[in-house]
Amino acid sequence: MNALQRVAVIVGYEWRRALAKKWLFALVILAVAIQVLIFVVFNFLFTNPPPGMPPALLEGLEQTKPFMWIVEVLTPQGFFMSLIVIMIAGGSMSEEYEHGTSDILLSKPITKLEYMTGKYLGGLSLLSFVAALTTILGVILAIIFFSPQESLQFLPHVYLAIVYSNLVFLSLAFMFSEVLRRTTLSYFSAIGVFIASLVISGVLSAVNSFTGEQLYLDVSKWLPNWGASNFPSFVMGKLVDVPSNPFISPAQGDSDLLLAGVFVAVYTVIFIVVATIKLVRSDVTKKTA
Amino acid sequence: MSSQSVITVSNLTKFYGDFKALDSVSLAVEKGWVYGYLGPNGAGKTTTIRTMLGLLKPDQGEVQITGINPTKDPVQALQSLGYAPELPTLQTFFTGEQLLDFMGKIFGLATQARKERIKQLLDLVGLKEWGDKRIGNYSKGMVQRLSIALALINDPVVLIMDEPTIGMDPEATAHFRNLFTTLSKQGKTVFISSHLLDEVQRICTHVGMINKGRMVFDGRIAQVLETFTQQWVIEAELEEVTKTMVSSLKKLDCVEDVKVDGNKLRIELKEKKDLRGEISSEIFKRKGVLLSLNLHKITLEDAYLRALKGGQ
Ligand SMILES: Nc1ncnc2c1ncn2[C@@H]1O[C@H](COP(=O)(O)OP(=O)(O)OP(=O)(O)O)[C@@H](O)[C@H]1O
Ligand SMILES: [Mg+2]
């Protein structure tokens, strides 16, 4: 057995653990249902546009049609995916402490770092799986109902961008799970940070639209959700030449794309480092539940 | 410490915040021993065990399992160790077989080897019919059994168990006591923490006693009885106890003291000898009518209680 094999065993264990969680399924199904709902709405708009619709909107709608797969694929991003990854990682470490199973796992020939790496990669692979599921579903629906679809060659790019951007909340929840060692607390904290940054960025953007001050928008970019929810659409904005319209945000400047990418990396690294320090420095907590 | 030692704990001190849970605890367990680790609630048994496994970091002192420090090199130190935690809770979403299989994988056992071992172990702990059932549906005692099977999955050289028979029915308790003895006869080293003095006296070769985080005794079972025995006692029940009877018994050379409780006498002997003959003939001489006469040798329990008193 080398370190890699031991990590792989823990990854498999994480999958087994996640499969036992019904609410995780529920959340994924909900995300998928929302995707389908979006389709139904757009499909309705395409086939029988409401008579009173302004011509500008109608035109925008028509321009969006070949890119519906992008709209679809990005639908769960930002909100549902963030919640799903929080649910995946928020109990990863803490549940073992609470149930006392960490004693059983860490009294085996495996180092704490291998154990944690396995747990984290387990979460990451679950995230990749859920992202693949929603991405594939989005593309299939788009191809069936709104063909022809354009720029499909960028599918791998958007997929990777989605997985990458979700590392922020995956790692945040993972960190809380290890540091707080209480699952409920860790869920609440991670969701709290997520909602708080949603609210704050909403307020900042409202203030920006009243005052016209760019500063407010610049500040909101530092919030963890900014990079996490926008990175994939920035990537697509850069790769795909989508005409500006109300349904797809226009291409962003390179600086925002780069900034979003860097923020995702920086937040992820900080959260992982904090979790590692806590795990390595402290005792294995005894069963509390 | 002997180079033979499989488990070596030297001067272990452990704080929980300001509370000193272990105070310079040392012990050594050699190959083939069954070591009973005794102590009252909160003495520090579980803390010692969890520190031995590297789950807790010692504030001072060191632990070696087969010569390797588990905090520094858990992979080597724990490869040939089996551990059954106190009141185990296991992964409820697994079946017994799945959990055993998973643990076998961590130890790097090949698929075929795991399969055979799992079958054998489920049989050994009496869970043959339960292997494919989810652990969530197990009873407390069944979880306990599975936990012992888990501790044996890698055919360990050292077996550490924190109160393994708690929650088991008498039949299972007896079965597992035999199992532990058998395992030690196969050359395995067994370390058991326990409250059950009777259990320790029956199956252990050596005993360590801890109280309030300090070792109060460490040695062979026979030695502990010797060390903490001050005397043997004869308890006699008579139809009637008279003052002359008591004073004549007190005058005997072999008698230290006599205490009276109704028609019962507690005769404390000066020597560790069965002196029931001498005592009964003295009673007959004084025309006493004996209802019962018992020699009370010191048990581990007496020794234990005395050791605890001395350690305070
Ligand atoms: N995580 C902890 N934080 C603070 N104090 C603790 C912690 N774990 C144990 N203690 C304290 O340390 C002491 C030793 O506890 P330990 O669990 O080692 O006792 P024990 O001998 O195993 O007792 P028992 O027979 O009840 O299992 C107790 O006073 C306990 O309250
Ligand atoms: Mg205990």
mmCIF file with all atom_site columns, N, CA, C and O and ligand atoms in Angstrom, chain A residues 283-286, chain B residues 15-17 19-22 37 39-50 56 86 162-163 193-195 210 213, ligand 1:
data_model
loop_
_atom_site.group_PDB
_atom_site.id
_atom_site.type_symbol
_atom_site.label_atom_id
_atom_site.label_alt_id
_atom_site.label_comp_id
_atom_site.label_asym_id
_atom_site.label_entity_id
_atom_site.label_seq_id
_atom_site.pdbx_PDB_ins_code
_atom_site.Cartn_x
_atom_site.Cartn_y
_atom_site.Cartn_z
_atom_site.occupancy
_atom_site.B_iso_or_equiv
_atom_site.pdbx_formal_charge
_atom_site.auth_seq_id
_atom_site.auth_comp_id
_atom_site.auth_asym_id
_atom_site.auth_atom_id
_atom_site.pdbx_PDB_model_num
ATOM   1   N N   . ASP A 1 283 ? -5.789  17.195 18.577 1.00 0.00 ? 283 ASP A N   1
ATOM   2   C CA  . ASP A 1 283 ? -6.164  15.818 18.881 1.00 0.00 ? 283 ASP A CA  1
ATOM   3   C C   . ASP A 1 283 ? -7.369  15.408 18.054 1.00 0.00 ? 283 ASP A C   1
ATOM   4   O O   . ASP A 1 283 ? -8.148  16.252 17.627 1.00 0.00 ? 283 ASP A O   1
ATOM   5   N N   . VAL A 1 284 ? -7.520  14.117 17.881 1.00 0.00 ? 284 VAL A N   1
ATOM   6   C CA  . VAL A 1 284 ? -8.736  13.605 17.258 1.00 0.00 ? 284 VAL A CA  1
ATOM   7   C C   . VAL A 1 284 ? -9.853  13.714 18.297 1.00 0.00 ? 284 VAL A C   1
ATOM   8   O O   . VAL A 1 284 ? -9.733  13.188 19.398 1.00 0.00 ? 284 VAL A O   1
ATOM   9   N N   . THR A 1 285 ? -10.904 14.442 17.954 1.00 0.00 ? 285 THR A N   1
ATOM   10  C CA  . THR A 1 285 ? -11.976 14.681 18.913 1.00 0.00 ? 285 THR A CA  1
ATOM   11  C C   . THR A 1 285 ? -12.755 13.401 19.162 1.00 0.00 ? 285 THR A C   1
ATOM   12  O O   . THR A 1 285 ? -13.017 12.630 18.254 1.00 0.00 ? 285 THR A O   1
ATOM   13  N N   . LYS A 1 286 ? -13.122 13.213 20.425 1.00 0.00 ? 286 LYS A N   1
ATOM   14  C CA  . LYS A 1 286 ? -13.890 12.042 20.810 1.00 0.00 ? 286 LYS A CA  1
ATOM   15  C C   . LYS A 1 286 ? -15.346 12.198 20.377 1.00 0.00 ? 286 LYS A C   1
ATOM   16  O O   . LYS A 1 286 ? -15.815 13.316 20.178 1.00 0.00 ? 286 LYS A O   1
ATOM   17  N N   . PHE B 2 15  ? -2.667  16.681 29.062 1.00 0.00 ? 15  PHE B N   1
ATOM   18  C CA  . PHE B 2 15  ? -3.588  17.683 29.599 1.00 0.00 ? 15  PHE B CA  1
ATOM   19  C C   . PHE B 2 15  ? -4.784  17.836 28.675 1.00 0.00 ? 15  PHE B C   1
ATOM   20  O O   . PHE B 2 15  ? -4.640  17.795 27.461 1.00 0.00 ? 15  PHE B O   1
ATOM   21  N N   . TYR B 2 16  ? -5.985  18.001 29.270 1.00 0.00 ? 16  TYR B N   1
ATOM   22  C CA  . TYR B 2 16  ? -7.128  18.519 28.508 1.00 0.00 ? 16  TYR B CA  1
ATOM   23  C C   . TYR B 2 16  ? -7.312  19.938 29.026 1.00 0.00 ? 16  TYR B C   1
ATOM   24  O O   . TYR B 2 16  ? -7.837  20.119 30.126 1.00 0.00 ? 16  TYR B O   1
ATOM   25  N N   . GLY B 2 17  ? -6.856  20.913 28.318 1.00 0.00 ? 17  GLY B N   1
ATOM   26  C CA  . GLY B 2 17  ? -6.876  22.275 28.842 1.00 0.00 ? 17  GLY B CA  1
ATOM   27  C C   . GLY B 2 17  ? -5.975  22.341 30.059 1.00 0.00 ? 17  GLY B C   1
ATOM   28  O O   . GLY B 2 17  ? -4.786  22.018 29.969 1.00 0.00 ? 17  GLY B O   1
ATOM   29  N N   . PHE B 2 19  ? -6.648  20.551 32.777 1.00 0.00 ? 19  PHE B N   1
ATOM   30  C CA  . PHE B 2 19  ? -6.844  19.314 33.533 1.00 0.00 ? 19  PHE B CA  1
ATOM   31  C C   . PHE B 2 19  ? -5.811  18.264 33.143 1.00 0.00 ? 19  PHE B C   1
ATOM   32  O O   . PHE B 2 19  ? -5.675  17.917 31.963 1.00 0.00 ? 19  PHE B O   1
ATOM   33  N N   . LYS B 2 20  ? -5.098  17.785 34.172 1.00 0.00 ? 20  LYS B N   1
ATOM   34  C CA  . LYS B 2 20  ? -4.061  16.789 33.907 1.00 0.00 ? 20  LYS B CA  1
ATOM   35  C C   . LYS B 2 20  ? -4.694  15.409 33.921 1.00 0.00 ? 20  LYS B C   1
ATOM   36  O O   . LYS B 2 20  ? -4.959  14.852 34.987 1.00 0.00 ? 20  LYS B O   1
ATOM   37  N N   . ALA B 2 21  ? -4.950  14.860 32.741 1.00 0.00 ? 21  ALA B N   1
ATOM   38  C CA  . ALA B 2 21  ? -5.637  13.569 32.669 1.00 0.00 ? 21  ALA B CA  1
ATOM   39  C C   . ALA B 2 21  ? -4.658  12.413 32.855 1.00 0.00 ? 21  ALA B C   1
ATOM   40  O O   . ALA B 2 21  ? -5.028  11.361 33.374 1.00 0.00 ? 21  ALA B O   1
ATOM   41  N N   . LEU B 2 22  ? -3.422  12.587 32.418 1.00 0.00 ? 22  LEU B N   1
ATOM   42  C CA  . LEU B 2 22  ? -2.399  11.564 32.634 1.00 0.00 ? 22  LEU B CA  1
ATOM   43  C C   . LEU B 2 22  ? -1.187  12.239 33.243 1.00 0.00 ? 22  LEU B C   1
ATOM   44  O O   . LEU B 2 22  ? -0.744  13.287 32.777 1.00 0.00 ? 22  LEU B O   1
ATOM   45  N N   . TYR B 2 37  ? -5.837  -3.379 31.977 1.00 0.00 ? 37  TYR B N   1
ATOM   46  C CA  . TYR B 2 37  ? -5.626  -1.995 32.398 1.00 0.00 ? 37  TYR B CA  1
ATOM   47  C C   . TYR B 2 37  ? -6.848  -1.561 33.193 1.00 0.00 ? 37  TYR B C   1
ATOM   48  O O   . TYR B 2 37  ? -7.926  -1.374 32.652 1.00 0.00 ? 37  TYR B O   1
ATOM   49  N N   . GLY B 2 39  ? -8.963  0.630  36.227 1.00 0.00 ? 39  GLY B N   1
ATOM   50  C CA  . GLY B 2 39  ? -9.074  1.929  36.880 1.00 0.00 ? 39  GLY B CA  1
ATOM   51  C C   . GLY B 2 39  ? -10.517 2.346  36.953 1.00 0.00 ? 39  GLY B C   1
ATOM   52  O O   . GLY B 2 39  ? -11.315 1.925  36.125 1.00 0.00 ? 39  GLY B O   1
ATOM   53  N N   . PRO B 2 40  ? -10.857 3.172  37.944 1.00 0.00 ? 40  PRO B N   1
ATOM   54  C CA  . PRO B 2 40  ? -12.255 3.612  38.056 1.00 0.00 ? 40  PRO B CA  1
ATOM   55  C C   . PRO B 2 40  ? -12.627 4.579  36.922 1.00 0.00 ? 40  PRO B C   1
ATOM   56  O O   . PRO B 2 40  ? -11.763 4.984  36.151 1.00 0.00 ? 40  PRO B O   1
ATOM   57  N N   . ASN B 2 41  ? -13.888 4.929  36.851 1.00 0.00 ? 41  ASN B N   1
ATOM   58  C CA  . ASN B 2 41  ? -14.356 5.862  35.822 1.00 0.00 ? 41  ASN B CA  1
ATOM   59  C C   . ASN B 2 41  ? -13.550 7.159  35.878 1.00 0.00 ? 41  ASN B C   1
ATOM   60  O O   . ASN B 2 41  ? -13.326 7.705  36.953 1.00 0.00 ? 41  ASN B O   1
ATOM   61  N N   . GLY B 2 42  ? -13.123 7.604  34.718 1.00 0.00 ? 42  GLY B N   1
ATOM   62  C CA  . GLY B 2 42  ? -12.405 8.876  34.666 1.00 0.00 ? 42  GLY B CA  1
ATOM   63  C C   . GLY B 2 42  ? -10.959 8.792  35.107 1.00 0.00 ? 42  GLY B C   1
ATOM   64  O O   . GLY B 2 42  ? -10.294 9.812  35.275 1.00 0.00 ? 42  GLY B O   1
ATOM   65  N N   . ALA B 2 43  ? -10.442 7.567  35.267 1.00 0.00 ? 43  ALA B N   1
ATOM   66  C CA  . ALA B 2 43  ? -9.064  7.411  35.734 1.00 0.00 ? 43  ALA B CA  1
ATOM   67  C C   . ALA B 2 43  ? -8.049  7.810  34.662 1.00 0.00 ? 43  ALA B C   1
ATOM   68  O O   . ALA B 2 43  ? -6.951  8.251  34.966 1.00 0.00 ? 43  ALA B O   1
ATOM   69  N N   . GLY B 2 44  ? -8.439  7.633  33.413 1.00 0.00 ? 44  GLY B N   1
ATOM   70  C CA  . GLY B 2 44  ? -7.515  7.956  32.325 1.00 0.00 ? 44  GLY B CA  1
ATOM   71  C C   . GLY B 2 44  ? -7.196  6.778  31.420 1.00 0.00 ? 44  GLY B C   1
ATOM   72  O O   . GLY B 2 44  ? -6.262  6.832  30.633 1.00 0.00 ? 44  GLY B O   1
ATOM   73  N N   . LYS B 2 45  ? -7.991  5.714  31.496 1.00 0.00 ? 45  LYS B N   1
ATOM   74  C CA  . LYS B 2 45  ? -7.739  4.522  30.674 1.00 0.00 ? 45  LYS B CA  1
ATOM   75  C C   . LYS B 2 45  ? -7.897  4.829  29.191 1.00 0.00 ? 45  LYS B C   1
ATOM   76  O O   . LYS B 2 45  ? -7.007  4.563  28.382 1.00 0.00 ? 45  LYS B O   1
ATOM   77  N N   . THR B 2 46  ? -9.048  5.400  28.843 1.00 0.00 ? 46  THR B N   1
ATOM   78  C CA  . THR B 2 46  ? -9.297  5.708  27.438 1.00 0.00 ? 46  THR B CA  1
ATOM   79  C C   . THR B 2 46  ? -8.290  6.736  26.924 1.00 0.00 ? 46  THR B C   1
ATOM   80  O O   . THR B 2 46  ? -7.795  6.620  25.799 1.00 0.00 ? 46  THR B O   1
ATOM   81  N N   . THR B 2 47  ? -7.970  7.694  27.773 1.00 0.00 ? 47  THR B N   1
ATOM   82  C CA  . THR B 2 47  ? -6.979  8.701  27.377 1.00 0.00 ? 47  THR B CA  1
ATOM   83  C C   . THR B 2 47  ? -5.644  8.033  27.078 1.00 0.00 ? 47  THR B C   1
ATOM   84  O O   . THR B 2 47  ? -4.990  8.343  26.075 1.00 0.00 ? 47  THR B O   1
ATOM   85  N N   . THR B 2 48  ? -5.231  7.089  27.932 1.00 0.00 ? 48  THR B N   1
ATOM   86  C CA  . THR B 2 48  ? -3.972  6.374  27.683 1.00 0.00 ? 48  THR B CA  1
ATOM   87  C C   . THR B 2 48  ? -4.031  5.646  26.349 1.00 0.00 ? 48  THR B C   1
ATOM   88  O O   . THR B 2 48  ? -3.115  5.755  25.528 1.00 0.00 ? 48  THR B O   1
ATOM   89  N N   . ILE B 2 49  ? -5.137  4.943  26.118 1.00 0.00 ? 49  ILE B N   1
ATOM   90  C CA  . ILE B 2 49  ? -5.248  4.150  24.895 1.00 0.00 ? 49  ILE B CA  1
ATOM   91  C C   . ILE B 2 49  ? -5.244  5.039  23.657 1.00 0.00 ? 49  ILE B C   1
ATOM   92  O O   . ILE B 2 49  ? -4.543  4.782  22.685 1.00 0.00 ? 49  ILE B O   1
ATOM   93  N N   . ARG B 2 50  ? -6.009  6.122  23.715 1.00 0.00 ? 50  ARG B N   1
ATOM   94  C CA  . ARG B 2 50  ? -6.081  6.988  22.536 1.00 0.00 ? 50  ARG B CA  1
ATOM   95  C C   . ARG B 2 50  ? -4.738  7.689  22.284 1.00 0.00 ? 50  ARG B C   1
ATOM   96  O O   . ARG B 2 50  ? -4.411  8.002  21.145 1.00 0.00 ? 50  ARG B O   1
ATOM   97  N N   . LEU B 2 56  ? -4.403  11.093 20.261 1.00 0.00 ? 56  LEU B N   1
ATOM   98  C CA  . LEU B 2 56  ? -4.144  12.257 21.099 1.00 0.00 ? 56  LEU B CA  1
ATOM   99  C C   . LEU B 2 56  ? -2.640  12.507 21.105 1.00 0.00 ? 56  LEU B C   1
ATOM   100 O O   . LEU B 2 56  ? -1.857  11.553 21.057 1.00 0.00 ? 56  LEU B O   1
ATOM   101 N N   . GLU B 2 86  ? -13.805 2.076  22.861 1.00 0.00 ? 86  GLU B N   1
ATOM   102 C CA  . GLU B 2 86  ? -14.815 2.029  23.916 1.00 0.00 ? 86  GLU B CA  1
ATOM   103 C C   . GLU B 2 86  ? -16.176 2.365  23.299 1.00 0.00 ? 86  GLU B C   1
ATOM   104 O O   . GLU B 2 86  ? -16.274 3.309  22.517 1.00 0.00 ? 86  GLU B O   1
ATOM   105 N N   . ASP B 2 162 ? -10.663 -1.301 24.367 1.00 0.00 ? 162 ASP B N   1
ATOM   106 C CA  . ASP B 2 162 ? -11.122 -0.457 25.461 1.00 0.00 ? 162 ASP B CA  1
ATOM   107 C C   . ASP B 2 162 ? -12.482 -0.982 25.932 1.00 0.00 ? 162 ASP B C   1
ATOM   108 O O   . ASP B 2 162 ? -13.492 -0.768 25.277 1.00 0.00 ? 162 ASP B O   1
ATOM   109 N N   . GLU B 2 163 ? -12.481 -1.681 27.038 1.00 0.00 ? 163 GLU B N   1
ATOM   110 C CA  . GLU B 2 163 ? -13.685 -2.292 27.613 1.00 0.00 ? 163 GLU B CA  1
ATOM   111 C C   . GLU B 2 163 ? -14.494 -3.065 26.570 1.00 0.00 ? 163 GLU B C   1
ATOM   112 O O   . GLU B 2 163 ? -15.639 -2.723 26.290 1.00 0.00 ? 163 GLU B O   1
ATOM   113 N N   . SER B 2 193 ? -8.572  -2.722 28.515 1.00 0.00 ? 193 SER B N   1
ATOM   114 C CA  . SER B 2 193 ? -8.960  -1.916 29.660 1.00 0.00 ? 193 SER B CA  1
ATOM   115 C C   . SER B 2 193 ? -10.276 -2.458 30.164 1.00 0.00 ? 193 SER B C   1
ATOM   116 O O   . SER B 2 193 ? -11.083 -2.964 29.388 1.00 0.00 ? 193 SER B O   1
ATOM   117 N N   . SER B 2 194 ? -10.462 -2.397 31.443 1.00 0.00 ? 194 SER B N   1
ATOM   118 C CA  . SER B 2 194 ? -11.667 -3.005 31.992 1.00 0.00 ? 194 SER B CA  1
ATOM   119 C C   . SER B 2 194 ? -12.026 -2.437 33.353 1.00 0.00 ? 194 SER B C   1
ATOM   120 O O   . SER B 2 194 ? -11.188 -1.926 34.083 1.00 0.00 ? 194 SER B O   1
ATOM   121 N N   . HIS B 2 195 ? -13.317 -2.529 33.652 1.00 0.00 ? 195 HIS B N   1
ATOM   122 C CA  . HIS B 2 195 ? -13.799 -2.267 34.997 1.00 0.00 ? 195 HIS B CA  1
ATOM   123 C C   . HIS B 2 195 ? -13.964 -3.567 35.744 1.00 0.00 ? 195 HIS B C   1
ATOM   124 O O   . HIS B 2 195 ? -14.128 -3.587 36.942 1.00 0.00 ? 195 HIS B O   1
ATOM   125 N N   . ILE B 2 210 ? -4.604  2.294  37.193 1.00 0.00 ? 210 ILE B N   1
ATOM   126 C CA  . ILE B 2 210 ? -4.454  3.729  37.095 1.00 0.00 ? 210 ILE B CA  1
ATOM   127 C C   . ILE B 2 210 ? -5.557  4.384  37.905 1.00 0.00 ? 210 ILE B C   1
ATOM   128 O O   . ILE B 2 210 ? -6.679  3.874  37.970 1.00 0.00 ? 210 ILE B O   1
ATOM   129 N N   . GLY B 2 213 ? -5.242  9.492  36.786 1.00 0.00 ? 213 GLY B N   1
ATOM   130 C CA  . GLY B 2 213 ? -4.149  9.795  35.866 1.00 0.00 ? 213 GLY B CA  1
ATOM   131 C C   . GLY B 2 213 ? -2.778  9.289  36.282 1.00 0.00 ? 213 GLY B C   1
ATOM   132 O O   . GLY B 2 213 ? -1.795  9.540  35.599 1.00 0.00 ? 213 GLY B O   1
HETATM 133 N N1  . LIG C 3 .   ? -11.875 15.595 25.525 1.00 0.00 ? 1   LIG C N1  1
HETATM 134 C C1  . LIG C 3 .   ? -11.797 15.801 26.845 1.00 0.00 ? 1   LIG C C1  1
HETATM 135 N N2  . LIG C 3 .   ? -11.787 17.047 27.340 1.00 0.00 ? 1   LIG C N2  1
HETATM 136 C C2  . LIG C 3 .   ? -11.691 17.277 28.656 1.00 0.00 ? 1   LIG C C2  1
HETATM 137 N N3  . LIG C 3 .   ? -11.598 16.315 29.580 1.00 0.00 ? 1   LIG C N3  1
HETATM 138 C C3  . LIG C 3 .   ? -11.609 15.045 29.163 1.00 0.00 ? 1   LIG C C3  1
HETATM 139 C C4  . LIG C 3 .   ? -11.720 14.724 27.767 1.00 0.00 ? 1   LIG C C4  1
HETATM 140 N N4  . LIG C 3 .   ? -11.701 13.388 27.645 1.00 0.00 ? 1   LIG C N4  1
HETATM 141 C C5  . LIG C 3 .   ? -11.600 12.903 28.893 1.00 0.00 ? 1   LIG C C5  1
HETATM 142 N N5  . LIG C 3 .   ? -11.538 13.889 29.800 1.00 0.00 ? 1   LIG C N5  1
HETATM 143 C C6  . LIG C 3 .   ? -11.368 13.738 31.261 1.00 0.00 ? 1   LIG C C6  1
HETATM 144 O O1  . LIG C 3 .   ? -10.176 13.014 31.482 1.00 0.00 ? 1   LIG C O1  1
HETATM 145 C C7  . LIG C 3 .   ? -10.343 12.078 32.517 1.00 0.00 ? 1   LIG C C7  1
HETATM 146 C C8  . LIG C 3 .   ? -9.974  10.702 32.035 1.00 0.00 ? 1   LIG C C8  1
HETATM 147 O O2  . LIG C 3 .   ? -10.940 10.285 31.087 1.00 0.00 ? 1   LIG C O2  1
HETATM 148 P P1  . LIG C 3 .   ? -10.886 8.854  30.428 1.00 0.00 ? 1   LIG C P1  1
HETATM 149 O O3  . LIG C 3 .   ? -11.960 8.812  29.396 1.00 0.00 ? 1   LIG C O3  1
HETATM 150 O O4  . LIG C 3 .   ? -9.500  8.583  29.990 1.00 0.00 ? 1   LIG C O4  1
HETATM 151 O O5  . LIG C 3 .   ? -11.253 7.922  31.644 1.00 0.00 ? 1   LIG C O5  1
HETATM 152 P P2  . LIG C 3 .   ? -11.490 6.340  31.676 1.00 0.00 ? 1   LIG C P2  1
HETATM 153 O O6  . LIG C 3 .   ? -10.535 5.799  32.655 1.00 0.00 ? 1   LIG C O6  1
HETATM 154 O O7  . LIG C 3 .   ? -11.457 5.773  30.328 1.00 0.00 ? 1   LIG C O7  1
HETATM 155 O O8  . LIG C 3 .   ? -12.953 6.269  32.285 1.00 0.00 ? 1   LIG C O8  1
HETATM 156 P P3  . LIG C 3 .   ? -14.148 5.220  31.993 1.00 0.00 ? 1   LIG C P3  1
HETATM 157 O O9  . LIG C 3 .   ? -13.883 4.041  32.815 1.00 0.00 ? 1   LIG C O9  1
HETATM 158 O O10 . LIG C 3 .   ? -15.353 5.950  32.466 1.00 0.00 ? 1   LIG C O10 1
HETATM 159 O O11 . LIG C 3 .   ? -14.170 4.943  30.543 1.00 0.00 ? 1   LIG C O11 1
HETATM 160 C C9  . LIG C 3 .   ? -11.780 12.213 32.988 1.00 0.00 ? 1   LIG C C9  1
HETATM 161 O O12 . LIG C 3 .   ? -11.779 13.012 34.134 1.00 0.00 ? 1   LIG C O12 1
HETATM 162 C C10 . LIG C 3 .   ? -12.473 12.913 31.860 1.00 0.00 ? 1   LIG C C10 1
HETATM 163 O O13 . LIG C 3 .   ? -13.494 13.732 32.348 1.00 0.00 ? 1   LIG C O13 1
#
